Structure formats: C-alpha cells, structure tokens
Short mmCIF file of C-alpha atoms and ligand atoms in Angstrom, two decimals:
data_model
loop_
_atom_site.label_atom_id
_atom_site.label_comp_id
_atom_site.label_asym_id
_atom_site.label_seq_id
_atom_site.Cartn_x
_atom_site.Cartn_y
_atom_site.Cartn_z
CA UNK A 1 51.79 7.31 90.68
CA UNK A 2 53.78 9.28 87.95
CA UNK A 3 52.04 11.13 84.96
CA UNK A 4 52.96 7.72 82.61
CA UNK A 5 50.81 5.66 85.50
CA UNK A 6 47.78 7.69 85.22
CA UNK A 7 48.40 7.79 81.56
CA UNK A 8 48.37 3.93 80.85
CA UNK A 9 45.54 3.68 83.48
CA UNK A 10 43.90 5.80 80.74
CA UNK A 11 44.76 3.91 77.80
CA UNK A 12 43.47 0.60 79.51
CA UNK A 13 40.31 1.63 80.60
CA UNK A 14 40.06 3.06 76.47
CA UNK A 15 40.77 -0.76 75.54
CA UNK A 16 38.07 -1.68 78.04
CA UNK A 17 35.35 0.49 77.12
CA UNK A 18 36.13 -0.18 72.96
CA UNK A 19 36.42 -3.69 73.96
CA UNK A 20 32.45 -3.57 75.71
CA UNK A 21 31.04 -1.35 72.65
CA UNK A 22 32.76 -3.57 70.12
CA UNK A 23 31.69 -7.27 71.72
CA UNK A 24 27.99 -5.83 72.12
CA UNK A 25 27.89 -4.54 68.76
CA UNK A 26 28.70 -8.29 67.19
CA UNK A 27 25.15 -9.79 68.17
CA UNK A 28 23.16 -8.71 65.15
CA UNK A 29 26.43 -9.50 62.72
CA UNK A 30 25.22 -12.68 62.31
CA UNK A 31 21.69 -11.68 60.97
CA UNK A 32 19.67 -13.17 63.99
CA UNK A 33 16.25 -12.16 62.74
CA UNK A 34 15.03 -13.68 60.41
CA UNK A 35 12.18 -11.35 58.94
CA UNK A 36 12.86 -7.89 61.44
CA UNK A 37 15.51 -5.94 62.08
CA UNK A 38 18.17 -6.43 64.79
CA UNK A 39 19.04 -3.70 67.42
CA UNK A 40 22.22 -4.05 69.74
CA UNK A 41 22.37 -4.16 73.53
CA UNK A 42 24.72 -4.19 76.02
CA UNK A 43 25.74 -7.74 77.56
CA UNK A 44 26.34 -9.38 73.55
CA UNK A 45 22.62 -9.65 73.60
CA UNK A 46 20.18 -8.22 70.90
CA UNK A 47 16.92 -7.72 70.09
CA UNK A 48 14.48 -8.27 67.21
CA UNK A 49 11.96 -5.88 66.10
CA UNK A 50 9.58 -7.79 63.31
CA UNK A 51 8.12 -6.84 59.95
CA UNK A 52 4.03 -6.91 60.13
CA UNK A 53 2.69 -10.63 60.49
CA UNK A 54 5.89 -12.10 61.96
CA UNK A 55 6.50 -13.15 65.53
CA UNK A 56 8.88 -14.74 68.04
CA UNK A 57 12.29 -13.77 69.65
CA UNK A 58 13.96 -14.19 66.09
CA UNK A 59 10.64 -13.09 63.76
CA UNK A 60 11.09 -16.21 62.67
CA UNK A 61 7.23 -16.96 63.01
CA UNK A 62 4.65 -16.04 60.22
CA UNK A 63 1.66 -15.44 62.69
CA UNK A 64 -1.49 -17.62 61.46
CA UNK A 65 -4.15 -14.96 60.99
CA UNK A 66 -6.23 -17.89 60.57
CA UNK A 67 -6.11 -18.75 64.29
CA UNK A 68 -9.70 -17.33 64.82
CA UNK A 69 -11.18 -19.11 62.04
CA UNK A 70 -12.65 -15.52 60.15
CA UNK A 71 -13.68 -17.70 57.03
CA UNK A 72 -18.00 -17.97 57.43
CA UNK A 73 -20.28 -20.19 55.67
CA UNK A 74 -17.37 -23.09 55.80
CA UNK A 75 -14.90 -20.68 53.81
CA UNK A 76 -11.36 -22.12 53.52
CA UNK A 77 -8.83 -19.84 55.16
CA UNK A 78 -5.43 -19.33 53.82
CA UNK A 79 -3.00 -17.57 55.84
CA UNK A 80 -0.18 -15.17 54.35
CA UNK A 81 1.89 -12.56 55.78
CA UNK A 82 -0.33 -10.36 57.68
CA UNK A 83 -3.41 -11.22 56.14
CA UNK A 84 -5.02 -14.04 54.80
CA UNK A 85 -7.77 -14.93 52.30
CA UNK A 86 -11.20 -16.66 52.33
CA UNK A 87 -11.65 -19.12 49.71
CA UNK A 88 -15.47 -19.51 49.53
CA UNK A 89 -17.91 -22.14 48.55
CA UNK A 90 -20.36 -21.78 45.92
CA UNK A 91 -22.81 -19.60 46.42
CA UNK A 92 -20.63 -17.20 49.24
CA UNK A 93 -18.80 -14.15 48.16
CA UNK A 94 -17.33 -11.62 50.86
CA UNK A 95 -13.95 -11.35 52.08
CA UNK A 96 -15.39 -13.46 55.18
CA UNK A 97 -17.40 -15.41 52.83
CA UNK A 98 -20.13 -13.62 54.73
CA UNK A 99 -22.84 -12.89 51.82
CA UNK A 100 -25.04 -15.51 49.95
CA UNK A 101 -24.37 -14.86 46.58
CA UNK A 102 -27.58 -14.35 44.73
CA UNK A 103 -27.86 -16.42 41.97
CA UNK A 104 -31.27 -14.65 40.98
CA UNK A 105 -29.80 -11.76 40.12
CA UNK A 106 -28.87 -12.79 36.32
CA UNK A 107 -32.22 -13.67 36.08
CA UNK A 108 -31.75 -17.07 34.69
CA UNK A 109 -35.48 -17.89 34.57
CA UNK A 110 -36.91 -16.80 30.88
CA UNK A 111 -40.39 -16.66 29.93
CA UNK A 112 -41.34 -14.46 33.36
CA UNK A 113 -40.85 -17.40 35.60
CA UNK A 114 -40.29 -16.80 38.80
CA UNK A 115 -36.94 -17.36 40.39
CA UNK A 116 -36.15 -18.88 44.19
CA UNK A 117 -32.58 -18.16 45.18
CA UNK A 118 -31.20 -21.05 47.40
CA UNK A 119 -28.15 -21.50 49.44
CA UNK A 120 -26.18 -22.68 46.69
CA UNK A 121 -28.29 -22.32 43.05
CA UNK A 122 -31.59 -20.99 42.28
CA UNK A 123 -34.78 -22.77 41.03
CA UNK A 124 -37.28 -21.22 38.04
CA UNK A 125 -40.79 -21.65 39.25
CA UNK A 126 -42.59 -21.62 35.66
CA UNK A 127 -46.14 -20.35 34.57
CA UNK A 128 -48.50 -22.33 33.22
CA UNK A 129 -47.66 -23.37 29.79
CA UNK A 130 -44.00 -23.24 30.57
CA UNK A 131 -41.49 -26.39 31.62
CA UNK A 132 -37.35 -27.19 32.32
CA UNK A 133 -35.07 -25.79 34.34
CA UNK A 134 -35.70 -22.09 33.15
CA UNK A 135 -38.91 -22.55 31.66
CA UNK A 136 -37.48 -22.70 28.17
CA UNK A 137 -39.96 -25.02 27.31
CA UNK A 138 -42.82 -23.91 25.75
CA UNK A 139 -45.08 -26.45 26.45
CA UNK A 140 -47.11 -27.83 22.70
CA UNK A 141 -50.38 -27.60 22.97
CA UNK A 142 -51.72 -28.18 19.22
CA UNK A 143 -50.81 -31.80 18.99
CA UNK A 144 -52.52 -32.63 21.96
CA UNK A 145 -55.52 -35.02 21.14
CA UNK A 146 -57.72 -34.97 23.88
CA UNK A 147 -59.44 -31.97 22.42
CA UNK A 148 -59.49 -30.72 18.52
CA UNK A 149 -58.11 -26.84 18.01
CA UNK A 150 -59.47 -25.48 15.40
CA UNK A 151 -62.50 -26.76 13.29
CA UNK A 152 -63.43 -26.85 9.41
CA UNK A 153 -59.73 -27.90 8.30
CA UNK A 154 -58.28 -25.04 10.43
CA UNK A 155 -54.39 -25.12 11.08
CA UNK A 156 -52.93 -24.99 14.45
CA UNK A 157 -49.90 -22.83 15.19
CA UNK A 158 -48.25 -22.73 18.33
CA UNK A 159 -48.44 -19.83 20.77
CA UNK A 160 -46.56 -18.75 23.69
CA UNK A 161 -47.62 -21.26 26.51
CA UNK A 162 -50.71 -22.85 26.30
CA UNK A 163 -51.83 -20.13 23.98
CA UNK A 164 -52.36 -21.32 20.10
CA UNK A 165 -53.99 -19.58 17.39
CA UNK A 166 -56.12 -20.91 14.44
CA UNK A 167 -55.73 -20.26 10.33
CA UNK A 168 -58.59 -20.57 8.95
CA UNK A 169 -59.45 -22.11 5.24
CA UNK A 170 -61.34 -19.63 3.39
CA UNK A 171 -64.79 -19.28 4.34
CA UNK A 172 -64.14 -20.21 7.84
CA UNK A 173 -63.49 -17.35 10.88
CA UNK A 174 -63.60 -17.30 14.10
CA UNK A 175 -60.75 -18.37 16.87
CA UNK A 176 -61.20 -21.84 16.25
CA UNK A 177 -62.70 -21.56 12.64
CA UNK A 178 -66.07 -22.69 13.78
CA UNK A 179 -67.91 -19.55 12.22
CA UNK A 180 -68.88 -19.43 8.30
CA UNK A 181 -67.89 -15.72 6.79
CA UNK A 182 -70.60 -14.05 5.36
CA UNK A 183 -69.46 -12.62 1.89
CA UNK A 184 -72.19 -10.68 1.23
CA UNK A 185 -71.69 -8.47 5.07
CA UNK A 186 -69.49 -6.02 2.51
CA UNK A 187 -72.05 -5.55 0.26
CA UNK A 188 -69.95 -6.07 -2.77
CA UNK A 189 -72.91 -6.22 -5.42
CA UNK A 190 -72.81 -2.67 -6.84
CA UNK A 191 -75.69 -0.97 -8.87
CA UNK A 192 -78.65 -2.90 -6.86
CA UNK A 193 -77.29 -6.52 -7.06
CA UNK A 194 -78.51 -8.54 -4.71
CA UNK A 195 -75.86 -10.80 -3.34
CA UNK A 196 -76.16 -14.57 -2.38
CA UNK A 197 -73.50 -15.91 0.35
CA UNK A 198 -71.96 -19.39 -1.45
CA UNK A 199 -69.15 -20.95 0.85
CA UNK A 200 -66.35 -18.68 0.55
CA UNK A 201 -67.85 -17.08 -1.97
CA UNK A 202 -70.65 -14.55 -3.24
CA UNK A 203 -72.86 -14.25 -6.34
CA UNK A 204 -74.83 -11.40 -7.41
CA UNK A 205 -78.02 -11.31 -9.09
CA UNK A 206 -77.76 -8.11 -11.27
CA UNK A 207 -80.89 -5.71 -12.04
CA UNK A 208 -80.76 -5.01 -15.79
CA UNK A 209 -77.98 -3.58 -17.82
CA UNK A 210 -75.70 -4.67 -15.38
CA UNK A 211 -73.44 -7.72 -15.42
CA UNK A 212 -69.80 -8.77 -13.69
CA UNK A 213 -69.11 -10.80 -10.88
CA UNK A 214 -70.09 -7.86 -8.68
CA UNK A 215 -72.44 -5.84 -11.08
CA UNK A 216 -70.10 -3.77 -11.80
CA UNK A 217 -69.77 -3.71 -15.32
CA UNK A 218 -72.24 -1.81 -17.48
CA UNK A 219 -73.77 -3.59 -20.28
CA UNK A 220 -73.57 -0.99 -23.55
CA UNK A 221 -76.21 -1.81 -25.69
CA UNK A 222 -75.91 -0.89 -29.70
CA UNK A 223 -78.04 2.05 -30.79
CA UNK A 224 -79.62 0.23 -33.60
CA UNK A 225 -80.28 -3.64 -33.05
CA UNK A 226 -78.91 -5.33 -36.32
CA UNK A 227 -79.81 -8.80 -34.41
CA UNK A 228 -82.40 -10.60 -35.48
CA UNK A 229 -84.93 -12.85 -33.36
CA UNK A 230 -85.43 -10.26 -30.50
CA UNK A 231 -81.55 -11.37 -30.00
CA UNK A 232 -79.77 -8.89 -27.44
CA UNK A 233 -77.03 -6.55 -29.65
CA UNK A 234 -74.32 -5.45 -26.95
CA UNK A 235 -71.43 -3.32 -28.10
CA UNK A 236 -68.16 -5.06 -26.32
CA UNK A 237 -64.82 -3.60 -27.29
CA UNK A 238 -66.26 -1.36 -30.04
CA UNK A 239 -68.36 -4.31 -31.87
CA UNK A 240 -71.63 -5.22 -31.94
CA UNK A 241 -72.10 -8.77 -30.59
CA UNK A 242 -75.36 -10.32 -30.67
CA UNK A 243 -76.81 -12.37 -27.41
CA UNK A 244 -79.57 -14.79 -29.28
CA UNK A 245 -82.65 -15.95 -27.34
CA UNK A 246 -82.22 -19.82 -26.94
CA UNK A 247 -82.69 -21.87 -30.08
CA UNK A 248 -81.10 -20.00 -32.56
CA UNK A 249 -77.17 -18.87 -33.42
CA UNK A 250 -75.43 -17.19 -36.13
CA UNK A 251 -73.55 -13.86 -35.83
CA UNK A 252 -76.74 -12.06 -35.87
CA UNK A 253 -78.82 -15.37 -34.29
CA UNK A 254 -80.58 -15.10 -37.89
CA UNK A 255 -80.51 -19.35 -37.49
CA UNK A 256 -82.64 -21.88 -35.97
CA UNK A 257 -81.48 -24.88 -34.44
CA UNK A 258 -83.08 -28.43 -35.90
CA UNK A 259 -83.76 -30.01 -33.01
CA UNK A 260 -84.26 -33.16 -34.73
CA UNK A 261 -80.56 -33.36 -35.71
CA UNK A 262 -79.95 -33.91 -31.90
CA UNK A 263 -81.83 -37.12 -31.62
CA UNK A 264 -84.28 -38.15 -29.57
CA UNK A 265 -83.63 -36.70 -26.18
C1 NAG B 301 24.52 -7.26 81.93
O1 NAG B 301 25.16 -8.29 82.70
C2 NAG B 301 25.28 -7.96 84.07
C3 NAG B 301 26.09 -9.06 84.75
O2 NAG B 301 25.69 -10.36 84.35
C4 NAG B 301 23.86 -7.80 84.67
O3 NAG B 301 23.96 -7.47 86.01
C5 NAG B 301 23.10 -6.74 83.87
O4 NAG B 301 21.77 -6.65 84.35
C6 NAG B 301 23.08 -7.04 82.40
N1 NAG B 301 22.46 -5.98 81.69
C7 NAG B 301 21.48 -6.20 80.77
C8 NAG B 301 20.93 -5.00 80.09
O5 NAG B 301 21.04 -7.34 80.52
C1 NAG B 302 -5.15 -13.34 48.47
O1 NAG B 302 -5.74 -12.99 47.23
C2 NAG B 302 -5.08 -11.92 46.57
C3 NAG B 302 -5.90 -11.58 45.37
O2 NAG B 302 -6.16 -12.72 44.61
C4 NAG B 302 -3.67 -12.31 46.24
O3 NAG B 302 -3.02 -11.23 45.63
C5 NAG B 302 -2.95 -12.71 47.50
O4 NAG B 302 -1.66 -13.20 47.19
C6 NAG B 302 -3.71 -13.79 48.22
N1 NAG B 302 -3.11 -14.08 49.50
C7 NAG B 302 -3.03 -15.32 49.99
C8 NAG B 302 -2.46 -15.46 51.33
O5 NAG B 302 -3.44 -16.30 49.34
C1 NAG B 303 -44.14 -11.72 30.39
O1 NAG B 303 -44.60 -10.51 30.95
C2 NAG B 303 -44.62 -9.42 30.04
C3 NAG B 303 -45.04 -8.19 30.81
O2 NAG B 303 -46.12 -8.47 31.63
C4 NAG B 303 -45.57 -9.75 28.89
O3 NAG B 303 -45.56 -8.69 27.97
C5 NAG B 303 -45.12 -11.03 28.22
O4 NAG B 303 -46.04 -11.40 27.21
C6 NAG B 303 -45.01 -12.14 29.23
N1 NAG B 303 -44.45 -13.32 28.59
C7 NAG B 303 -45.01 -14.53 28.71
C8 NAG B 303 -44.33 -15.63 27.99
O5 NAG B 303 -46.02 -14.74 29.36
C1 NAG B 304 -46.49 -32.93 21.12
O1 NAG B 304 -45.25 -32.63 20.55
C2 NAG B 304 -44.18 -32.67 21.46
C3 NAG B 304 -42.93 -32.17 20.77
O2 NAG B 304 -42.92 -32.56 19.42
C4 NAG B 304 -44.01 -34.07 22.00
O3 NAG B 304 -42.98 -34.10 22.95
C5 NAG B 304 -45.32 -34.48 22.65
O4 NAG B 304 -45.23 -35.82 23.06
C6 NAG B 304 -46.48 -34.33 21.69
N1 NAG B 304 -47.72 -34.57 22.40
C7 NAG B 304 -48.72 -35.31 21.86
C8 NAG B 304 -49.94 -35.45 22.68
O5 NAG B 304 -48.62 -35.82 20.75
#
C-alpha cells in the first residue's frame, strides 16, 4: 500500500468516527425529556436527568407526593411539583393538618364563662345568671313574680346576673327598701331642738328664741315691746312685727275678735 492508500484509509476512518459522534449526538435534538435535561450516549441512545418532583425515562411523570397519604385528621391532599399541600377541615391547622385548632383561644365566651374547646367549635359553659351561646344573656331577674324585689314602692334595676339592686322612695333604705330612715340619726335640730322622725321627714320642737325648720334661726326680739296684749314684738328684716296671743289682731294685736260675729260654732 502506497502513501495515498494509507492516506484515504485515514480519511475514511475520519468519516467513520464523525459519522458515530454526529448520529449519537442527534438523540436529545428532538427534546426527549419532557421536564429534565437530556445527556447524549453512544449507540443514538440518551438519557434523562429530571427536575425535582418529576420521574420516568422521559421526566414525563409529576411524582404524587400524595402517595403516602401525609394529610391527618381527614386533610385533603393536593399534589404539586415536589410538594404538595394539606387542605384541612375545620378545626385542623398544620401543614399535616396535625394540630386541633383551638377555638378557645379568642375567648368567645363573655361574662367569665367558661369555654370547652371541641374537635371542631367550642361550647361557653355560663355562670349562674348567664344564658346563649356565649353567655350574652344576662338573665332578668326583676320581672320575675314568684318573689317581690324590693318593698315600700322600691324600683328594681337590673344587675349583672341574678344580681339586682333596689331604689328606694324617700324614707325607705335598706337593699330591698324594707327599712324606714330615721331622720332624726343626724341630729339636724340645732340649738337644743328636739327632733321627731315623720316619714321621710323630721320636725323639731325648738327651746325658746329659736325657730326654723331645724332651729336654726334665731328669733330677734325688739328692745322695747310696742305690742299690746302681752303680744310677742319680733324684729324680722329690720321691723318690728307683732305675734298676738290668740283672739286678738291688728298691727300691734291692739284688737279683739267678736266672737259672736262668727256664729254659733
Ligand atoms: C452499543 O451497541 C453495541 C452493539 O449493539 C453494544 O455491544 C454496546 O454494549 C452498546 N453500548 C451501549 C453503551 O449501550
Ligand atoms: C400550596 O399553597 C401555597 C400557599 O398558598 C401555594 O403557593 C402553592 O401553590 C400551593 N401548592 C399546591 C400544590 O396547591
Ligand atoms: C368576672 O370576673 C371578674 C374578675 O373576677 C369580676 O371582676 C367580674 O365582675 C366578673 N364578671 C361577672 C359578670 O361575673
Ligand atoms: C322577664 O323579661 C324578659 C325580657 O323582657 C322576658 O323574656 C321574660 O319572659 C320575663 N319574665 C317574666 C317572669 O316576666
């Protein structure tokens, strides 16, 4: 074999080799996977290599992380692309739907009821006096008529629960109004009055020189007594006013009354 020979020997063997590399790089020029990337190999053949969550000899499978059922408590699970998500029921939270949700925690009961969390709500246990769903009732008690409230005219107003308070109409104390007050406790009859308790009310029975509702006002008597008929002469607002003795009148109670004008009694 001449130097030409070994040189096409050469240049065929070139054509072979280009030929192999050329047909075994076509495989992934037709985009056989469908969600990986595609790597060459001899013999036309390829191979996939997937993006997380797919599978099979193309990565043309999205791989069901839902397979092992990870949703708890009856969860729905929805499968996505290497992951999924738990869709809970009422009353679950968690990304497993793995925690009772506690529907306590708002504290939903009012007036310090007591609240019972349960697998899917909550119940309001009430005190006494309270009522409904979150003891929002406050339960009347002042209209009730097995038993009267408040005595002697007293008004009824509502409290929290059974509780209920009493007004009283004056002279009247006590929680239910069934005491009488005693005016006179406060002493209000000044300069030695003695005082008499009248329902809601006092009087005073005033020592002499004294006079007012409460004694309190000094009588000023006039330094010489232009009344006649042992009448009283009192000085009020700078004149002299004369307080007759029954029977007679007159500024100075210098007349007599004829009894005989008023008929026969
Ligand atoms: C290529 O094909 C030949 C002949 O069919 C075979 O013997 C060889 O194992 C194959 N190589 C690969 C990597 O598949
Ligand atoms: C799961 O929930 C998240 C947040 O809501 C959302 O972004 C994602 O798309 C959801 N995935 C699936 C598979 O539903
Ligand atoms: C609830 O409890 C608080 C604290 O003990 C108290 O002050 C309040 O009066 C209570 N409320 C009722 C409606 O009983
Ligand atoms: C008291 O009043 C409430 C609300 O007005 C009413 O529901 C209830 O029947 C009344 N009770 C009586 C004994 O009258």
């Amino acid at each position: 074999m001449g130097s030409t020979g070994v040189k096409r020997s050469l240049r065929v063997a070139w054509i072979l080799i280009t030929a192999k590399v050329v047909a075994a790089g076509i495989a992934c020029l037709s985009n056989p996977c469908l969600h990986g990337i595609c790597i060459d190999d001899v013999n036309s053949t390829y191979s996939c290599y997937c993006v997380d969550g797919y599978t099979g000899v193309q990565c043309q499978t999205n791989w069901d992380e839902c397979w092992s059922d990870p949703c708890e408590n009856g969860g729905t699970c929805i499968d996505g692309i290497a992951s999924y998500n738990c869709s809970c029921p009422e009353g679950f939270i968690g990304d497993n739907c793995e925690t009772n949700f506690n529907e306590c925690e708002s504290n939903p009961c009012q007036n310090n009821g007591t609240c019972i969390d349960m697998t899917n709500g909550y119940l309001c246990s009430c005190i006494p006096g309270f009522a409904g769903d979150h003891c929002e009732v406050d339960i009347a008690v002042c209209n009730s008529s097995e038993e009267v409230r408040c005595y002697n005219g007293g008004q009824c107003i509502e409290g929290p629960g059974y509780k209920f308070y009493c007004k009283c109409p004056p002279g009247w104390a006590g929680k239910k109004c069934e005491d009488t007050v005693d005016e006179c406790e406060s002493n209000p009859c000044q300069n030695g009055g003695i005082c008499i308790d009248a329902h809601a009310d006092y009087m005073c029975a005033c020592t002499f020189g004294f006079t007012g509702k409460s004694c309190e006002v000094t009588i000023e008597f006039c330094d010489s007594n232009s009344c006649s008929k042992n009448a009283i002469c009192v000085v009020e607002d700078g004149l002299q006013v004369c307080y007759c003795v029954p029977d007679y009148h007159g500024d100075r109670c210098e007349l007599q009354y004829d009894e005989c004008l008023l008929g026969p009694g």
